[in-house]
Structures are given as structure tokens and as C-alpha cells.
XYZ file of C-alpha atoms in Angstrom:
565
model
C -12.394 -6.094 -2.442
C -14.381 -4.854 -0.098
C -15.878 -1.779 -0.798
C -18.818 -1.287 1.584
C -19.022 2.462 3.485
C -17.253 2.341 6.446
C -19.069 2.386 9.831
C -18.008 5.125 12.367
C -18.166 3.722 15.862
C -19.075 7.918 17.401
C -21.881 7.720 15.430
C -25.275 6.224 16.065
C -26.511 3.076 14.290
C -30.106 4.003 13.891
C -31.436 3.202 10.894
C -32.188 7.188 10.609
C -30.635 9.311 8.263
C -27.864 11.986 9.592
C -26.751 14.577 7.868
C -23.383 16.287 8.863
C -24.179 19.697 8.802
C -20.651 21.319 10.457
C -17.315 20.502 10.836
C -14.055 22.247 11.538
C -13.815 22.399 15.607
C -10.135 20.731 17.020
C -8.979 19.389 20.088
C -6.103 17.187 21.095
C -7.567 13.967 22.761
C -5.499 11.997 24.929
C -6.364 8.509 23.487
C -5.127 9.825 20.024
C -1.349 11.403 20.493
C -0.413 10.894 17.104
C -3.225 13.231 16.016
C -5.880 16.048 16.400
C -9.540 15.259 16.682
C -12.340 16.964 15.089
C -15.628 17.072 16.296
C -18.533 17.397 13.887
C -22.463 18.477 13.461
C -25.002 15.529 12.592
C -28.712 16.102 12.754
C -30.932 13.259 12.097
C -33.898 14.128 9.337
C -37.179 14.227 10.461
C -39.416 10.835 10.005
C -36.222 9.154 8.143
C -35.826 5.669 9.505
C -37.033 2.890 7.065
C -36.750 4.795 4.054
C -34.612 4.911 1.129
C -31.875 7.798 0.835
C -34.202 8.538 -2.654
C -36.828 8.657 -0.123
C -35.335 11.081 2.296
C -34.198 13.417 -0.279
C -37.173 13.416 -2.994
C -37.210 17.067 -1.313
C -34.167 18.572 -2.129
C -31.863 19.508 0.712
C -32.804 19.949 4.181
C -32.350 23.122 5.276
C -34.715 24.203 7.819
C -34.818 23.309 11.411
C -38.215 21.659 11.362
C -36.540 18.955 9.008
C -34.479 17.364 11.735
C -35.705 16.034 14.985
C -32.276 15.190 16.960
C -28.341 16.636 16.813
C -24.942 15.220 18.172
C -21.193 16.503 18.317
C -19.674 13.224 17.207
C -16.368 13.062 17.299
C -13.627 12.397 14.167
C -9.949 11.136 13.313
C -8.374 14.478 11.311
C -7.437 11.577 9.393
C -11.239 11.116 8.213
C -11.272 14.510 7.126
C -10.349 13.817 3.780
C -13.595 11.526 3.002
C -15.892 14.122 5.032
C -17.236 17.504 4.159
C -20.629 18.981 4.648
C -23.380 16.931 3.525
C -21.886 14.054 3.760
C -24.957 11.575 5.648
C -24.549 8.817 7.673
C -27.210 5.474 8.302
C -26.572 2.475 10.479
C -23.090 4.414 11.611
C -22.310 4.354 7.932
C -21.152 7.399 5.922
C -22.321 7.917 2.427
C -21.081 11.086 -0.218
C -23.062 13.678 -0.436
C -25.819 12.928 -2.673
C -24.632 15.247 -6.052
C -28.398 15.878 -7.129
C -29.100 17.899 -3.748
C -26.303 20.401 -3.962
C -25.608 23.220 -7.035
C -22.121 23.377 -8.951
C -20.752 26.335 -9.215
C -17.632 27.902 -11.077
C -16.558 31.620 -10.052
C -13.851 33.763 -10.949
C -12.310 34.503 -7.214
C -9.534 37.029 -6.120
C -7.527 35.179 -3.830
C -5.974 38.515 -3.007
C -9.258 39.878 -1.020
C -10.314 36.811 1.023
C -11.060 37.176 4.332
C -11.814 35.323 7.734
C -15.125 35.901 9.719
C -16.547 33.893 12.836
C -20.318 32.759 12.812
C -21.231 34.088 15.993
C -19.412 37.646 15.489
C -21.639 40.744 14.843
C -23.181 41.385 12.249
C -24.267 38.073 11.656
C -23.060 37.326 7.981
C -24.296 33.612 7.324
C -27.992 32.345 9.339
C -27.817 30.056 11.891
C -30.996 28.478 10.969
C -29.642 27.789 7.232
C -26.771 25.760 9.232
C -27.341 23.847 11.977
C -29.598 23.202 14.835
C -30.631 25.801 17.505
C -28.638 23.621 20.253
C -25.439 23.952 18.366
C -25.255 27.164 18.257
C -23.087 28.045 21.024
C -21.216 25.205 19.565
C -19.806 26.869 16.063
C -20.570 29.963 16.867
C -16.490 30.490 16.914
C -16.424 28.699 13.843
C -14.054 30.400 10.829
C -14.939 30.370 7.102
C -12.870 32.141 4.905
C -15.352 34.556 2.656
C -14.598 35.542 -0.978
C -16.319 38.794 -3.137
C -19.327 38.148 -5.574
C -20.468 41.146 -7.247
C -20.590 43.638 -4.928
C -20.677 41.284 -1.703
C -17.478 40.479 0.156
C -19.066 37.816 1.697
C -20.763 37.121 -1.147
C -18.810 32.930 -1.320
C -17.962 30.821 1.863
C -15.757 28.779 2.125
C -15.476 26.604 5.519
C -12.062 26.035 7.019
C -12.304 22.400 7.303
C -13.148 22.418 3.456
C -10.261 24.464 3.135
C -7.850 22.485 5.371
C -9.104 19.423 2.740
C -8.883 20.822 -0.117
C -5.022 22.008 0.382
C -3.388 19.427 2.554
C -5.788 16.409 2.155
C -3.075 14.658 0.263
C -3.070 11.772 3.161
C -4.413 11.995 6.673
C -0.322 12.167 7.136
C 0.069 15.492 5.707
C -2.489 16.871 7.485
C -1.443 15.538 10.501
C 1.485 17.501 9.911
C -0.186 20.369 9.198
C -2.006 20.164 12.379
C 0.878 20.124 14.739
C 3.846 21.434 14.668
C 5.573 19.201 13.470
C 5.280 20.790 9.768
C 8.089 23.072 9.758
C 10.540 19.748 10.885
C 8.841 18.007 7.643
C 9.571 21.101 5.506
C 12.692 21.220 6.588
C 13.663 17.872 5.609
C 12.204 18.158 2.597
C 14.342 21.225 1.814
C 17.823 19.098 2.436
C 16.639 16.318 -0.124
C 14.705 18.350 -3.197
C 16.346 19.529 -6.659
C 14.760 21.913 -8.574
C 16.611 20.895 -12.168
C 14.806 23.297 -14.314
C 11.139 22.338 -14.763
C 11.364 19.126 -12.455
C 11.347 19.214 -8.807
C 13.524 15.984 -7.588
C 12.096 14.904 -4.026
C 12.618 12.257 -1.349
C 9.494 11.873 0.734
C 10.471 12.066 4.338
C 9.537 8.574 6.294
C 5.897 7.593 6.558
C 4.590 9.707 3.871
C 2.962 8.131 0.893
C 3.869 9.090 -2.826
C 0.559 11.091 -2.495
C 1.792 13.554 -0.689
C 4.416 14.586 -3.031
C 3.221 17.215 -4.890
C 1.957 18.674 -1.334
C 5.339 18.257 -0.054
C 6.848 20.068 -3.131
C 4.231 22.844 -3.031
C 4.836 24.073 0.832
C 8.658 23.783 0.200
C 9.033 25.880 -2.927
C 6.081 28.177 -2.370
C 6.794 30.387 0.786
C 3.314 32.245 0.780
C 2.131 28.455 0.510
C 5.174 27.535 3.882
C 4.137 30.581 5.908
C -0.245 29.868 5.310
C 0.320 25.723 6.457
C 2.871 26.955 9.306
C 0.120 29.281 10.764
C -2.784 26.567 11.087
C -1.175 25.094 13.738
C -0.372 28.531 15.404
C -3.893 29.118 15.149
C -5.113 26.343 17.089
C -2.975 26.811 19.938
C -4.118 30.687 19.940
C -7.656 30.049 19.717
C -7.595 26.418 22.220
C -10.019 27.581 25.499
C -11.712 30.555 24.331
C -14.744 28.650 24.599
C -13.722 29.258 28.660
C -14.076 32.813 28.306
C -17.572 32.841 26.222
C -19.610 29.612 28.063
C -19.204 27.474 24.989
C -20.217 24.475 26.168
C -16.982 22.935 24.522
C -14.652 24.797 26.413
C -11.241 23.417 25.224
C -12.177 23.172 21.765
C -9.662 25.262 18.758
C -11.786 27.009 16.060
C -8.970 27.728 13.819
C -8.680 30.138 10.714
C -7.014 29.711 7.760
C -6.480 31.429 4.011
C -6.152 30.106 0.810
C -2.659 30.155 -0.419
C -2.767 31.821 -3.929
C -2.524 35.074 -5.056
C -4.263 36.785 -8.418
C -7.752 35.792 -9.897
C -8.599 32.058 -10.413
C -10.977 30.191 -11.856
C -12.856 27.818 -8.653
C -15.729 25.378 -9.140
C -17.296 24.204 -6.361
C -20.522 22.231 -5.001
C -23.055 24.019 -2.292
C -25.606 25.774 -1.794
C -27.480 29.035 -1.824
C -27.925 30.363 1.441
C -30.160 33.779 2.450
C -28.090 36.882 3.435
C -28.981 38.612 6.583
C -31.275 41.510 6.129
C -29.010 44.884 4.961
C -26.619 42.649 2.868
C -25.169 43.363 -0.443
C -27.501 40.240 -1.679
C -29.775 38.053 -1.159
C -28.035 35.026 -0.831
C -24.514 33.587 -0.567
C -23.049 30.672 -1.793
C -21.980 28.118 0.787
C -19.376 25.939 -0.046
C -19.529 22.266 0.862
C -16.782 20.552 -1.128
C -14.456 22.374 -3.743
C -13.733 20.829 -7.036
C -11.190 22.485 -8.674
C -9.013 25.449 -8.238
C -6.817 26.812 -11.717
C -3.387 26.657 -9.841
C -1.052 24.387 -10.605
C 3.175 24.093 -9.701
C 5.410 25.278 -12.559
C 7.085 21.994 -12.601
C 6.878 18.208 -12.574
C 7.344 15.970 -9.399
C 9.822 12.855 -9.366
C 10.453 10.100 -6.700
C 13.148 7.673 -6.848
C 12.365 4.016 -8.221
C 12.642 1.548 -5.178
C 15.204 -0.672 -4.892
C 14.751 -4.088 -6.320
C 13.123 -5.801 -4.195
C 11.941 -3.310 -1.617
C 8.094 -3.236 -0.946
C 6.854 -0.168 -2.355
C 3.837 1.264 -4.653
C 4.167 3.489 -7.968
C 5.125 6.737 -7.280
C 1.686 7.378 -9.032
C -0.497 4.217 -7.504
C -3.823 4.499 -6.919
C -5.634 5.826 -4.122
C -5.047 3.779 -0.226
C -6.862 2.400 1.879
C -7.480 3.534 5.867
C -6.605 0.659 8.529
C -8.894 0.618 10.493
C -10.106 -1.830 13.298
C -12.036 -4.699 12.157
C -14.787 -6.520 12.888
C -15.840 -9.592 10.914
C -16.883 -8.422 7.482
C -17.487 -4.359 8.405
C -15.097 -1.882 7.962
C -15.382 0.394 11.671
C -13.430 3.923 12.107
C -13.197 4.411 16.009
C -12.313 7.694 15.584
C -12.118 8.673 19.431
C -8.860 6.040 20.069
C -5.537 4.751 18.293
C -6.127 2.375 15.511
C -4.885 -0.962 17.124
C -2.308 -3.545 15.363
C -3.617 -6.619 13.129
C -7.044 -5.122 11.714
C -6.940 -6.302 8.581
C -7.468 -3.207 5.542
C -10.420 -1.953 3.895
C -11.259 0.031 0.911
C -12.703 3.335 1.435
C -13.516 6.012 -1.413
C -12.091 9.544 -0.717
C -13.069 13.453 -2.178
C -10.335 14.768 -4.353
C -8.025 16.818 -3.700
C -5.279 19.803 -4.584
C -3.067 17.922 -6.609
C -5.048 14.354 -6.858
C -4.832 14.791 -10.615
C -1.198 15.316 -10.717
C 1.066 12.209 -11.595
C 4.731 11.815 -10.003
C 7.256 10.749 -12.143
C 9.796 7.986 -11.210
C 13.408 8.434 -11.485
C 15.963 5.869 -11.794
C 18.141 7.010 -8.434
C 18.782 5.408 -4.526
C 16.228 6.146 -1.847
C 17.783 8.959 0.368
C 17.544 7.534 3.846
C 16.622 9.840 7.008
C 19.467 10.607 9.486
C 19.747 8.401 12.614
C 18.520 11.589 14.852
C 15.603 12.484 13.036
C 12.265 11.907 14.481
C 8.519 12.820 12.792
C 5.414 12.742 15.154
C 3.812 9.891 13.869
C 1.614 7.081 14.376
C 2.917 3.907 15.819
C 1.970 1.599 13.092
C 0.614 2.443 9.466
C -2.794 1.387 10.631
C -4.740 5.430 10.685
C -2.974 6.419 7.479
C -5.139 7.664 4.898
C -4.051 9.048 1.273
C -6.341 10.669 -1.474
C -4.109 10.397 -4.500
C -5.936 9.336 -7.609
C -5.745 6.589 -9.776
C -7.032 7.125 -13.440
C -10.108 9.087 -12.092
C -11.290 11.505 -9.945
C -13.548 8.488 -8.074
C -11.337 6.460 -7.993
C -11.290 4.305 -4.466
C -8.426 3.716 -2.113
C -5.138 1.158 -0.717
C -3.065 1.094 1.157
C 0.534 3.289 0.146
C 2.138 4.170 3.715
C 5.323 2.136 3.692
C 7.340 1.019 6.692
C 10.489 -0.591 6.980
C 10.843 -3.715 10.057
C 13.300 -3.121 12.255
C 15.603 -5.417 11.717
C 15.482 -4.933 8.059
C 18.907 -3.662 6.535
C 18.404 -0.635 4.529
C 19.284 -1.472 0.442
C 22.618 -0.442 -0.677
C 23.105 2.456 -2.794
C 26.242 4.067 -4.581
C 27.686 7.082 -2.891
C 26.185 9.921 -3.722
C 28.779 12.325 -6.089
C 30.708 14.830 -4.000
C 29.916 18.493 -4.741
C 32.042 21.574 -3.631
C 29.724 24.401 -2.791
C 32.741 26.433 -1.603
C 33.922 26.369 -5.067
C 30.355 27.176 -6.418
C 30.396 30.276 -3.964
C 33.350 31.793 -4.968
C 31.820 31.312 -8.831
C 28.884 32.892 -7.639
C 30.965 35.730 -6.481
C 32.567 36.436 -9.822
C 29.075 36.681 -11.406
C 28.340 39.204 -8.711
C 31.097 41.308 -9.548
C 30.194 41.446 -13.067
C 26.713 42.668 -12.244
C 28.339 45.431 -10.381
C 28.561 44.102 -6.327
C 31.937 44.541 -4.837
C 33.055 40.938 -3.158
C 35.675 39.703 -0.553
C 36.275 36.884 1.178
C 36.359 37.365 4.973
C 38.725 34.660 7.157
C 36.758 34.114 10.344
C 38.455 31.500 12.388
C 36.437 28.966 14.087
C 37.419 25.714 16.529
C 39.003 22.887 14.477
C 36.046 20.708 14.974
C 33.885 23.238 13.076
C 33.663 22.263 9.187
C 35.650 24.123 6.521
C 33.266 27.470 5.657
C 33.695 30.267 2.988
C 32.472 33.624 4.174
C 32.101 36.345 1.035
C 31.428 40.011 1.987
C 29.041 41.320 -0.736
C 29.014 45.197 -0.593
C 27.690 48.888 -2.736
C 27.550 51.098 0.003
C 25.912 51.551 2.287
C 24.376 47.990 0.995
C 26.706 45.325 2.865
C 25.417 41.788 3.225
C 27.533 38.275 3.979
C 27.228 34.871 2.358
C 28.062 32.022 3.983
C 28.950 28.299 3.123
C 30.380 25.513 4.809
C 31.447 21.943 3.145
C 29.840 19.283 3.480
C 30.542 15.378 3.069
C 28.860 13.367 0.342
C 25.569 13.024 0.503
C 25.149 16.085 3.469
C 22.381 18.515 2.027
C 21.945 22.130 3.056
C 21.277 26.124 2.065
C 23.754 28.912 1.022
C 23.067 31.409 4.237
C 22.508 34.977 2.542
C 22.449 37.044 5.647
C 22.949 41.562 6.311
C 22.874 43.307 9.809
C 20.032 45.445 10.915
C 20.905 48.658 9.525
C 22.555 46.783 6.348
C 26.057 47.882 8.067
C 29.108 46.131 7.887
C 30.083 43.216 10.121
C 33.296 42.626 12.266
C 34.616 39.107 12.739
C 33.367 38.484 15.841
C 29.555 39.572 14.939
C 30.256 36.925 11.921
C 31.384 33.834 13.948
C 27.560 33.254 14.953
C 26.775 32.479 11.743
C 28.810 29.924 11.723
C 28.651 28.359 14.608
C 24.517 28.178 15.388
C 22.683 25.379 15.007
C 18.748 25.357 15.810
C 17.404 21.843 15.654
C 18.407 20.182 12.499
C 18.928 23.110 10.428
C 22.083 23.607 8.687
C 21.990 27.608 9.448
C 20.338 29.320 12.662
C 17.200 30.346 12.064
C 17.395 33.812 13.761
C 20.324 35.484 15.270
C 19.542 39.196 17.331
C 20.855 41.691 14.684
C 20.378 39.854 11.670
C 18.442 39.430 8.808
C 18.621 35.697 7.038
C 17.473 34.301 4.002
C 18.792 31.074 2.452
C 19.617 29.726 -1.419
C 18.999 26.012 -2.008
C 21.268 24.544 -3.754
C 18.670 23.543 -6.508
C 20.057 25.591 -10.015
C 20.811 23.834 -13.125
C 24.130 26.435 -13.859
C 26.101 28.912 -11.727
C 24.118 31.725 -13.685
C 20.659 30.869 -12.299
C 22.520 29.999 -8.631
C 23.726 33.598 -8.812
C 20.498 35.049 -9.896
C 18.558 33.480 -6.758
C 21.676 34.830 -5.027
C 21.312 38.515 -6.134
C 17.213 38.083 -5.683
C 17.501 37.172 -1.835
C 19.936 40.174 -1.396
C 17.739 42.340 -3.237
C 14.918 41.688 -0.640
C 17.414 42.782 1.954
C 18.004 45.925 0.911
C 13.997 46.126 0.893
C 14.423 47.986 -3.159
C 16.235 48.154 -5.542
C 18.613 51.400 -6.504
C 17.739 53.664 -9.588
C 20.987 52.901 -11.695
C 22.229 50.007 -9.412
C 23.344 46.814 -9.702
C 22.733 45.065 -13.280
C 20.886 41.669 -13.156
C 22.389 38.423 -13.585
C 21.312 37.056 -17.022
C 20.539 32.946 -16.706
C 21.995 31.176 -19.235
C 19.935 29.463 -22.118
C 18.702 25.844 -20.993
């Protein structure tokens, strides 16, 4: 295998060393449709070339400006990003790890609950420009986010990057984050949300097509955790909101997206990390702040366990749990080159490239003995036009593990493998179950006929009501193997409904989804069908109409009690 560090064709093959020194600026380049670019600080250290990387960095870091005698914006692949963070160097085009001994490891105790987002160029100037990059790039990052955590008595007192963020949390596979950055996401989520079964503490999924086992636990994270949906959902918002401000401020890359971002937890958690110590601007809380180059860890993980389905016999497919993948990149003769600035083209043959870790690169997915769920007809993903560009960062049996290749595609004229109806379920029955339970916690419950066109499905609409509290669930059936939400939905006001403000519901698609999104009026929430017993069903029930009513009455309604597992 060929291990060798890949060669980046945007960079320059001096025999000079390079640092990377920024990263985190977007654009969306015409050559590469199936993804965002990134464009990226290298400076080339000072009186380098001929020397040994020992050589180089027998110093320590290089921090000050005199160090480096040249600086590029080089551009790269979002689906590099998950081998790149700062301090990663580059010789010959070739990009090396940062070197372990030139950077200090650090665990804090963080409050995800008062992190913030600051620009490097906004007053009052909260990280040095010199202690960054060169004096030419300046105007160049000076948009730049980094999310900033407290240390003693310093808000700012950690930073954190947002391309180190973006890495750390959805560098799973370049495929997840190039759903992350585009909006394509919330059609992923979506899908994911027809085809997952939370069954106590296991999480059953189906990865939607062209993403690798990898990105499972990723997958399972953004669908069950909505602080986690509504953080990934905003990334992409925030590129389109911040694309061309550069116009308005001269930034010499006019055009270019300096999105923010926020970590996705809540409470106090343990975070290591690798960086360095940085001065603080004169009048700061401290001296110095720590700036982040690559997190290690973060003390979060999901409440349950991950399983795929076992392939078919026969189908080409890798362990739900496989090693780390490769990149497919263009080839030439022995060398592995990234052109980062066009699509990957057809026939290169693969290479082995190493990769940081990751969220959930520790985690293991558990196979299950059960069909493949197979992707309607109609449903489309932005994605790349052949599995060369894919890139994964799930981990082997350590955390340095190196990569293969794990995207799988199907030929076209392959016939999908045969697979046993799936059993028939009657979630109009379950509804009108869940209703009883409701009554016996002390909600008041009717069914409501609204009639509908003959070519609309059969549906089940039950008025839940303690006035002035009136809210309406809403089910239709569905055929075997058809996957979708109970619709929990209450009028502004929490006022009762006639028929005819009803029949929306029920006849509003947006897109795929099973249920509008929005209707004028309304307020809608949705239950997966994803309980082990009607008990627990009922209990998400009565939680999603206890956030409609925005609190719960003194003396109310009595909880539903989940049964014993």
C-alpha cells in the first residue's frame, strides 16, 4: 500500500517548508459543483529549503513574522478538510501532520453554554495578527470567525477556529460535510428520519446513498439531537449570509463566505485539545489565550448504540465498522496528487491517505441481520458524479489509523438484491392507543372526520383538548415499508380548529416530507415512530404537546408513566 503524503497540485513544489497558518474562508467554484472550496494560509519558513523538518523546527514553532519570507491563498477540496488543520506543513506540494512536539496539549473544563463568535478584524482586536499570519493576509481573514470559550476570568480566554470546528463535528467523510455545506443537509436529515428506529438504547439506521458507514453515528447525532439539527442547518445559512461582504469592506477576496458556527452541546465538558499560547491584546483579562489547532476529544457521547444492516450476500460492501478510506484522487505514476481546484476525474487509481480524528471516530456501528432499505425512485442527494473525491475518517483499531476506500455505489444496470417485505404496521391503530393513554393522564380526546378526495390516503385526526389547551394529531396509513412522523400540531392562540382549517394538514406536502413543514396559523411538531411500547409513544406524544402550550399547568395533566423495559 501506498502510503506516501499526498501532493496538492495548489500548492508549490519548492523544496521549502510551508506552514498552513489559516483556514476556514468558502466559496463555491465553478469547476467543483459537487462541493465548496476552501481557501487556506501557507507561509513558507524563512531559510527552509534543503533542510530536514527536525531542522526547520529545532526552534519550536514559528510564530513571528520575521520567520517566514513568502505567503499564498492556496486553494482546497472541503473534502481535504478532514486531513488539514492549522499547522499542518507542506514540502515538495506534500502535506505532512503537524509535528506533535511543536504544539502544547491541553485539557479544559469548557461551558458549552457561554461560547461565543468573534471576527478577527472586529474591534477590539481579541487575538494578534502578528501571532497568526502574515501582514499581507490580513485583509484576507480579517472576517474570519472563531468561536471563543471562558478561562478564568477571560471569555476569550480559548479559541477555537471554525474550520476546526466544522472538522471536528461533521468530519465523518468529506460526504457529510459536503452536506453540511450546502443545503442539501436538511433533504439528508430528512431521509434519515423516514428510515431510523430508536428501540430503546439502539438507534437502527439506513445510511442514505453515497454515504459511508462512517458517517453513521454523524447521521444519527443531527437526526435525534435537534440543538445538534438546528447548529449543522445554520452553517450553510451562514455562508450564503456572509458570501460578498468582502465587496463592501475591499477584501481583496471579494466573494469569499467567512462563516460562523457553535458547538452543539450544552452543560460543562471535559475538551483536550492541541495549540498554542498566544499573547492577549493589551487591557485583556490575561496574558495569553489558548489557540486551538486541532481538538482531541470532547466528553459527549449519544445515549445509544448505532446499527447498519448486514449487506446482502454477495453485494460489495465494507464492515459497518471498517477501517478508515481512502480519497480518489487523480493519479500520476507512483504519487498520490489532490487537485483540489477541479472535479476528481474517472479511472485514477486509489491511494492511502492518513486522516485527524474525529467526533465519533472511536465509536463502532453494530451490524444487524436485516435488508438494505433502498431510496425512493424520486429522491436525489447533491453529490459527486463518481466516488472518486470521497473521503471518510472513521477509525480502525486506533486513533492513527490510515484510510480506504468505503463509499459504495451501485452500476446501473445492477438489479437491486431482493429482500422480504417489510411487516405492515397500523399507526392509525397505534394513535387511537395513544389516545386512551392520554385520557388516562387527564387530556380530553375525539376523533374529528375531515373528509378529503378519494385519492388522499386513509388519515386519523384526534382532537386533544383541557381548555383553553386544544391541539390536533394527525396520522395517515401508510403501505408496507412507507416511513413517516405522527404530526402533533395547535393553532396560534392554542384555539380550537374547524374542519376546513384541518384539511391542510392533510393535504400539504413540501418536498418529500410526509407532513408540511409550516402552514400560516399553525404550530407543528412531529413524533417518530421510534418507541419500543405504546407507553413511551404516548409519553413523546404528551412531551411535544407540552412544548405547545409553552408550560405546563400547576395541577394539570398527570404524566404518562413508560413501562419497564
Amino acid at each position: 500500500m501506498n502510503k506516501a503524503p499526498p501532493r496538492f497540485a495548489s500548492l508549490p513544489d519548492d523544496d521549502g517548508v510551508w506552514l498552513l497558518t489559516w483556514l476556514g474562508l468558502f466559496d463555491i467554484d465553478s469547476n467543483m459543483p459537487t462541493q465548496r472550496t476552501m481557501r487556506g494560509v501557507v507561509q513558507r519558513i524563512r531559510d527552509s529549503s534543503g533542510k530536514t523538518f527536525r531542522e526547520v523546527f529545532q526552534n519550536g514553532y514559528p510564530e513571528r513574522r520575521e520567520a517566514f519570507d513568502n505567503m499564498r491563498l492556496v486553494q482546497f477540496a472541503v473534502g481535504d478538510l478532514p486531513m488539514l488543520s492549522i499547522g499542518t506543513f507542506f514540502s515538495k506540494g506534500r502535506a505532512y501532520a503537524p509535528r506533535r512536539g511543536l504544539l502544547r496539549e491541553q485539557s479544559f473544563k469548557i461551558d458549552f453554554g457561554r461560547q461565543q463568535v468573534f471576527r478577527l478584524g472586529d474591534p477590539p482586536t481579541l487575538l494578534p495578527f502578528e501571532s497568526l499570519v502574515a501582514r499581507h493576509a490580513e485583509p484576507v481573514v480579517n472576517q474570519s470567525a472563531v468561536t471563543a470559550f471562558t478561562r478564568s476570568t477571560d471569555p476569550y480566554g480559548i479559541c477555537v477556529p471554525v474550520a476546526e470546528l466544522l472538522r471536528w463535528c461533521y468530519g465523518s467523510s468529506s460526504r457529510m460535510l459536503q452536506a453540511v455545506l450546502s443545503d442539501e443537509l436538511a433533504r439528508v436529515l430528512d431521509w434519515v428520519d423516514e428510515h431510523a428506529l430508536l428501540n430503546g438504547n439502539r438507534l437502527d439506521l439506513v445510511l442514505p446513498p453515497g454515504f459511508p458507514p462512517q458517517d453513521a453515528y454523524t447521521l444519527a447525532w443531527l437526526s435525534q439531537d435537534t440543538q445538534a439539527r438546528l447548529q449543522a442547518l445554520n452553517i450553510d445559512r451562514s455562508i450564503a449570509v456572509t458570501r460578498g461582504r468582502g465587496r463592501e469592506r475591499g477584501d481583496p477576496t471579494s466573494g469569499i463566505s467567512h462563516p460562523s458556527a457553535l458547538f452543539p452541546y450544552n452543560g460543562v465538558r471535559r475538551v483536550r485539545a492541541r495549540g498554542r499560547w498566544v499573547p492577549a491584546p493589551e487591557g485583556s483579562p490575561s496574558r495569553r489565550r489558548f489557540l486551538v489547532h486541532q481538538i482531541l476529544d470532547v466528553d459527549y457521547r449519544l445515549p445509544y448504540e448505532v446499527t447498519l444492516p448486514i449487506p446482502q450476500t454477495g453485494e460489495e460492501a465494507d464492515a459497518p465498522q471498517g477501517e478508515r478510506n481512502r480519497r480518489l484522487p487523480p493519479v500520476q505514476g507512483q504519487h498520490t496528487v489532490l487537485v483540489s481546484d477541479q472535479e476528481p476525474r474517472r479511472g485514477g487509481q486509489a491511494r492511502l491517505l492518513s486522516a485527524l480524528p474525529s467526533q465519533f471516530s472511536d465509536e463502532k456501528v453494530l451490524p444487524r441481520e436485516e435488508g438494505i432499505a433502498q431510496a425512493p425512485d424520486n429522491l436525489t442527494f447533491f453529490a459527486a458524479p463518481t466516488p472518486i473525491g470521497t473521503f471518510s475518517t472513521g477509525l480502525g483499531s486506533d486513533v492513527h489509523s490510515h484510510a480506504r476506500q468505503v463509499t459504495i455505489t451501485r452500476k446501473a444496470n445492477d438489479e437491486p438484491p431482493e429482500m422480504a417485505p417489510p411487516p405492515a404496521r397500523d399507526d392509525l391503530a397505534a394513535l387511537r392507543r395513544v389516545a386512551d393513554l392520554l385520557r388516562e393522564a387527564g387530556f380530553q380526546t375525539e376523533e374529528v372526520p375531515v373528509p378529503l378526495p378519494p385519492e388522499h390516503a386513509e388519515h386519523l385526526v384526534v382532537h386533544v383538548f383541557q381548555p383553553p389547551f386544544h391541539a390536533y394529531l394527525a396520522e395517515r396509513a401508510r403501505r408496507p415499508g412507507e416511513y413517516g412522523p405522527l404530526l402533533v400540531a395547535a393553532r396560534l392562540g392554542l384555539a380550537p380548529a374547524t374542519t376546513d382549517d384541518l384539511r391542510p394538514l392533510l393535504t400539504t406536502r413540501q418536498g418529500r416530507r410526509s407532513w408540511p413543514a409550516a402552514l400560516p396559523g399553525w404550530q407543528l411538531l412531529t413524533v417518530p415512530h421510534a418507541f419500543t411500547d405504546d407507553q413511551r409513544f404516548a409519553a413523546g406524544v404528551q412531551g411535544r404537546l407540552e412544548r405547545l402550550r409553552g408550560q405546563e399547568q400547576q395541577g394539570g395533566i398527570q404524566p404518562v408513566k413508560p413501562s419497564s423495559p
